[in-house]
CSV table of C-alpha atoms and ligand atoms in Angstrom, one decimal:
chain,number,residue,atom,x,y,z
E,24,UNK,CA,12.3,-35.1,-3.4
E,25,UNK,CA,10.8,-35.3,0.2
E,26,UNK,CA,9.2,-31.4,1.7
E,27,UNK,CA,12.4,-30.6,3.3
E,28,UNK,CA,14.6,-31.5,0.4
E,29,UNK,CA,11.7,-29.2,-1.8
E,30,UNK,CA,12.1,-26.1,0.8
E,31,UNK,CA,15.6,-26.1,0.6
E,32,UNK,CA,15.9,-25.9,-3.1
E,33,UNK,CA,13.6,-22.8,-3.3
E,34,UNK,CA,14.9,-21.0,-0.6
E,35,UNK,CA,18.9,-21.7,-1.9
E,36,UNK,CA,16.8,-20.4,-5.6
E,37,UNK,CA,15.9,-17.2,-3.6
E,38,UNK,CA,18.5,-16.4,-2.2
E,39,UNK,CA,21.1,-17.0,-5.4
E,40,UNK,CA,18.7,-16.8,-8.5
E,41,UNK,CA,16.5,-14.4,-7.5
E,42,UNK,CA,18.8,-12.0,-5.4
E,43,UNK,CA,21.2,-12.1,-8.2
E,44,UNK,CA,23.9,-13.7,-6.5
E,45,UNK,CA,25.7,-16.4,-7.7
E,46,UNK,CA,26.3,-18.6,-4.6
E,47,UNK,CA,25.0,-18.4,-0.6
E,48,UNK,CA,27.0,-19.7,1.5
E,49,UNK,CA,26.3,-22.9,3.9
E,50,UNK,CA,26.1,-20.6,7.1
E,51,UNK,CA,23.4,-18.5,5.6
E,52,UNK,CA,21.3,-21.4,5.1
E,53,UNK,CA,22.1,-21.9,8.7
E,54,UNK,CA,20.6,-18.9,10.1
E,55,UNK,CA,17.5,-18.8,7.3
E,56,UNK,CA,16.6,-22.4,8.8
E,57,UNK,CA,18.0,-21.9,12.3
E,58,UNK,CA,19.1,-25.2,12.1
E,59,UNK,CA,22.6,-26.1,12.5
E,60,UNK,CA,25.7,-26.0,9.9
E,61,UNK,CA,26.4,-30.1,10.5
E,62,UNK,CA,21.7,-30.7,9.3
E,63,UNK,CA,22.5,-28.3,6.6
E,64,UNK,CA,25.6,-29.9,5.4
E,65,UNK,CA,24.0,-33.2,5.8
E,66,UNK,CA,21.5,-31.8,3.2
E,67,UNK,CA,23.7,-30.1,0.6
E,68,UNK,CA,25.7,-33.5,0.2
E,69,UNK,CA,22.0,-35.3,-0.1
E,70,UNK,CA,21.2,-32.7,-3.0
E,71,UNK,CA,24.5,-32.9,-4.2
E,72,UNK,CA,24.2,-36.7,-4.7
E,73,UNK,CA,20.9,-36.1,-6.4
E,74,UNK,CA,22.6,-33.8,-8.8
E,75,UNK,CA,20.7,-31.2,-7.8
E,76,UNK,CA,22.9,-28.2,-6.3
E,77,UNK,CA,27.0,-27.6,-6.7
E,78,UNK,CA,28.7,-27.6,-3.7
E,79,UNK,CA,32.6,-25.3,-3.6
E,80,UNK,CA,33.6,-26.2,-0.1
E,81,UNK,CA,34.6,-22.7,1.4
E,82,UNK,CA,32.5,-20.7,-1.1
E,83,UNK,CA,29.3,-21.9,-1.0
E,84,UNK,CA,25.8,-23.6,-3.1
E,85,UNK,CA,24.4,-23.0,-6.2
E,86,UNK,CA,21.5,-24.7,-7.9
E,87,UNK,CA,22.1,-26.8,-10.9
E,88,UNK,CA,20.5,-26.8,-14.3
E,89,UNK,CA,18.4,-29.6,-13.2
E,90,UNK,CA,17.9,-27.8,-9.2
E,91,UNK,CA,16.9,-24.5,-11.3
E,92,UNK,CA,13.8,-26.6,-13.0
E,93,UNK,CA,12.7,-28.4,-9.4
E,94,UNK,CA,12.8,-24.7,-7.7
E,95,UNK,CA,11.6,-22.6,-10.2
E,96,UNK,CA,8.4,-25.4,-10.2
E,97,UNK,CA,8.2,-25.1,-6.1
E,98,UNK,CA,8.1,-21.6,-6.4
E,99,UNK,CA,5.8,-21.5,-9.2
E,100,UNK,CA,3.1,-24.0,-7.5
E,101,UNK,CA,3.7,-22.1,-4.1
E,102,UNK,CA,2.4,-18.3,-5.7
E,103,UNK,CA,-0.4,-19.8,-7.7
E,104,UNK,CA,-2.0,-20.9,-4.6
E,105,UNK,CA,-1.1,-17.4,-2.9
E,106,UNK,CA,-3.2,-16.2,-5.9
E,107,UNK,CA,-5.6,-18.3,-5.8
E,108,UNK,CA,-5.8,-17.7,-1.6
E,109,UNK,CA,-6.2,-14.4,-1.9
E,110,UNK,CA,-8.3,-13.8,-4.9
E,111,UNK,CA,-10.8,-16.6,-4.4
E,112,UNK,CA,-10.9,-17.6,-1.2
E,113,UNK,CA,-10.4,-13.5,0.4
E,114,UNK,CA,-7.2,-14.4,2.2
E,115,UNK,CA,-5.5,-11.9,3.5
E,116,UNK,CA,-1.6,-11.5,2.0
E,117,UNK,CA,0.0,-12.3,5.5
E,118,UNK,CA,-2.3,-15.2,5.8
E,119,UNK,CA,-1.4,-17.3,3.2
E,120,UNK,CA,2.2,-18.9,3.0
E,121,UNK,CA,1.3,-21.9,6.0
E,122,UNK,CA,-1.4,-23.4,2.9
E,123,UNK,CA,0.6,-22.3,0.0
E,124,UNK,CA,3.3,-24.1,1.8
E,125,UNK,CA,1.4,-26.9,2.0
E,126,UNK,CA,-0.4,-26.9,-1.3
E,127,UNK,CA,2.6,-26.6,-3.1
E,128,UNK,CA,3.8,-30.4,-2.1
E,129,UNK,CA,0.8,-31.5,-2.9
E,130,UNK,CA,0.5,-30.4,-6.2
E,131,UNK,CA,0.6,-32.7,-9.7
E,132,UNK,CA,1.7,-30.7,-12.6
E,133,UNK,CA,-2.0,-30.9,-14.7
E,134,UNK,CA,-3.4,-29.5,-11.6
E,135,UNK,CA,-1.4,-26.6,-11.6
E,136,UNK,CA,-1.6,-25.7,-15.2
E,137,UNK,CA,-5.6,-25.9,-14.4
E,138,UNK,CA,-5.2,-23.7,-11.8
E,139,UNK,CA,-3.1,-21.4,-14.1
E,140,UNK,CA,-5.8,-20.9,-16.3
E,141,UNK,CA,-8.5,-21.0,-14.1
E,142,UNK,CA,-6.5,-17.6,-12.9
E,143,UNK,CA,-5.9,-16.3,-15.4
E,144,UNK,CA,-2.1,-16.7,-15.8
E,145,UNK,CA,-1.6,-14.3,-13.2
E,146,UNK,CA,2.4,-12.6,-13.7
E,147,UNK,CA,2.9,-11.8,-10.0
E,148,UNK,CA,1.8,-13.1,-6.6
E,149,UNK,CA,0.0,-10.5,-3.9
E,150,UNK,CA,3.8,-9.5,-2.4
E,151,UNK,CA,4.8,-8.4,-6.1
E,152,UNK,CA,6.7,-11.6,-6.6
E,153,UNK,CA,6.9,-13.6,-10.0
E,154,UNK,CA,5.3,-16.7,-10.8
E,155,UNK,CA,7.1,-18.6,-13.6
E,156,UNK,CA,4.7,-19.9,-16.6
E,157,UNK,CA,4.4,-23.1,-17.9
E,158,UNK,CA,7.7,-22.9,-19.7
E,159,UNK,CA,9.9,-21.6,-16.7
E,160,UNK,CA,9.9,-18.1,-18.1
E,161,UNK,CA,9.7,-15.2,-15.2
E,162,UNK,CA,8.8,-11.6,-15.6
E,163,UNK,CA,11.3,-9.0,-15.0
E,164,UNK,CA,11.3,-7.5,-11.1
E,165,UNK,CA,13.3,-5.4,-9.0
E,166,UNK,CA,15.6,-6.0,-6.7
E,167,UNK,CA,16.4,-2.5,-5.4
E,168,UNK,CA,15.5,-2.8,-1.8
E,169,UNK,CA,14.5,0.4,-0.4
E,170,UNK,CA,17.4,0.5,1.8
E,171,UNK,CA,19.6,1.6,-1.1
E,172,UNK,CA,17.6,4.9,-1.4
E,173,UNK,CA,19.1,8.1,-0.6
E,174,UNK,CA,17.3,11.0,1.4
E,175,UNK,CA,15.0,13.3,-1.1
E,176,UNK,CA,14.8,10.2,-3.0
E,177,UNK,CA,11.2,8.6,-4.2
E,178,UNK,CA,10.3,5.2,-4.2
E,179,UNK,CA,7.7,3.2,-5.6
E,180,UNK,CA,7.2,-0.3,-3.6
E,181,UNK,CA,6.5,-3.1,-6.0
E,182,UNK,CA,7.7,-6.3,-4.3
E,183,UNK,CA,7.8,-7.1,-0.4
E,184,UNK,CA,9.2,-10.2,1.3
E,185,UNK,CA,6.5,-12.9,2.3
E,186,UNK,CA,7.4,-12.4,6.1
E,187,UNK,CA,3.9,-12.2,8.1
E,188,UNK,CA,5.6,-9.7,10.8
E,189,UNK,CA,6.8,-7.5,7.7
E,190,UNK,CA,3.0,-8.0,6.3
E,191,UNK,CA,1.2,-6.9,9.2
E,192,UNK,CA,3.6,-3.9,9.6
E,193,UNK,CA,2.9,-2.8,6.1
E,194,UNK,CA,-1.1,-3.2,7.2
E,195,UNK,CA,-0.7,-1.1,10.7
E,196,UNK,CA,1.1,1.4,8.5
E,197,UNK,CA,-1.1,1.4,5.3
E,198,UNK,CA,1.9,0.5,3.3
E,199,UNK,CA,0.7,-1.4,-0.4
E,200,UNK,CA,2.2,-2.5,-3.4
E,201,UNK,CA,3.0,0.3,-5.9
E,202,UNK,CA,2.8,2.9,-3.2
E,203,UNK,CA,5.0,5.7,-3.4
E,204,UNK,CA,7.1,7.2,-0.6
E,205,UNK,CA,9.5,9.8,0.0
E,206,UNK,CA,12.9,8.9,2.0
E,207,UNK,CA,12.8,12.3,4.2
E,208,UNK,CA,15.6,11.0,6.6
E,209,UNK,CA,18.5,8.4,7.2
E,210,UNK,CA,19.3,8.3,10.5
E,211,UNK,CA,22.5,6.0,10.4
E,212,UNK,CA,23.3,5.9,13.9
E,213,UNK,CA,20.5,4.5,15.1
E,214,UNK,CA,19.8,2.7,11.5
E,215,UNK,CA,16.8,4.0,11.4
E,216,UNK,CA,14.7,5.6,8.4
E,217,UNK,CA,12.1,8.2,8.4
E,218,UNK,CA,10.0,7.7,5.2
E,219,UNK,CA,6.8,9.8,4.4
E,220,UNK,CA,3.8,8.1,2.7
E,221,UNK,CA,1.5,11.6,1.8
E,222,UNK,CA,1.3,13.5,5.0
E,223,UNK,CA,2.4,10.2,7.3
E,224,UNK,CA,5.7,10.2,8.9
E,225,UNK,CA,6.5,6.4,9.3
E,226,UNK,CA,10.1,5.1,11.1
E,227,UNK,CA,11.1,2.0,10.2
E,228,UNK,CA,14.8,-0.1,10.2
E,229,UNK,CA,16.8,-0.6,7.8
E,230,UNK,CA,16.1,-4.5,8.4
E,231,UNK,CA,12.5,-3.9,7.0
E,232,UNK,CA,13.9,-1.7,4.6
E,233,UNK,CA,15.7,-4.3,2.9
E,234,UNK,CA,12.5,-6.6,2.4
E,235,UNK,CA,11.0,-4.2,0.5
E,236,UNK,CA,11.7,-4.0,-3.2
E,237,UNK,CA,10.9,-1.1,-5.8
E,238,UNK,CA,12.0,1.4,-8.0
E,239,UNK,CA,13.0,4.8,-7.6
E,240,UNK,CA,11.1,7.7,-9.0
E,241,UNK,CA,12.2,10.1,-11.8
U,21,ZN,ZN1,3.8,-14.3,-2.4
């Protein structure tokens, strides 16, 4: 697989696998790549070939037994390096996806199971997301965005999407992982929400709300 056949397979991964959907359609590959439907076609048929994704014309593309194992190795390689970005080198987490991105090509197998121990077999990267072992195997995590919490409700934060605007957002507001918030306010007209981090008042849209990921509190 060439680097853009490599990107496409994680992000279809993401956005089936790991969002718990069983299929994405072509048109949302579309607008994830801003590229057009006739490249992205182009691509599914190439994948296709390789026996790598299923493709239901009218439905949509989901990975393949044999896709699954290429992704879930992408993905793995991609958050070791975020790890090992951020903890040894004193990245900061909006800072590191353009190196992981290119680390992760680069990347032979025995290199990456060094790196695994050298870290320490860490479960989760910086934005709370899972890094597969060895074996394939990835922890549990959530996939309640906190755009699906009611006023009065609490929220813990425990995953975020690795978008640099959304990171540095989260920094201006003092927004971490395993923060907890309180939804004081929906305000549906102008999709906005009011959320409440101690005694901070912080707006935000329901667009960032649903790159953040958590649980709600008891
Ligand atoms: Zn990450």
């Amino acid at each position: 697989m060439n680097r853009a056949e490599e990107d496409y397979m994680k992000v279809i991964y993401e956005l089936t696998v790991q969002a718990k959907q069983p299929i994405v359609k072509t048109n949302e590959l579309s607008v994830h790549f801003g590229y057009t439907d006739q490249s992205v076609n182009e691509m599914i048929k190439k994948l296709e070939s390789k026996k790598l994704v299923s493709f239901i014309p009218y439905h949509g593309v989901s990975l393949t037994k044999k896709g699954q194992i290429e992704a879930v190795r992408m993905l793995r390689a991609h958050r070791l390096w975020e790890v090992f970005l951020t903890e040894k080198l004193g990245f900061a987490w909006e800072d590191v996806h353009v190196d992981a991105e290119r680390l992760e090509h680069n990347s032979t197998e025995m290199l990456l199971n060094r790196l695994d121990d050298f870290l320490e077999h860490p479960k989760f990267c910086q934005h709370g997301n899972p890094i597969p072992n060895r074996d394939g195997y990835i922890s549990s995590f959530s996939t309640l965005s906190l755009a699906e919490i009611d006023e009065g409700e609490q929220f813990q934060i425990t995953r975020v999407v690795d978008d640099k605007e959304l990171l540095v957002f989260l920094n201006e507001n003092q927004l971490q992982l395993n923060e907890i918030i309180d939804v004081v306010k929906l305000d549906m007209f102008n999709g906005l929400m009011h959320i409440k981090k101690r005694q901070q008042t912080i707006i935000l849209s329901f667009k960032t709300a649903h790159m953040i990921f958590g649980q709600r509190m008891p």
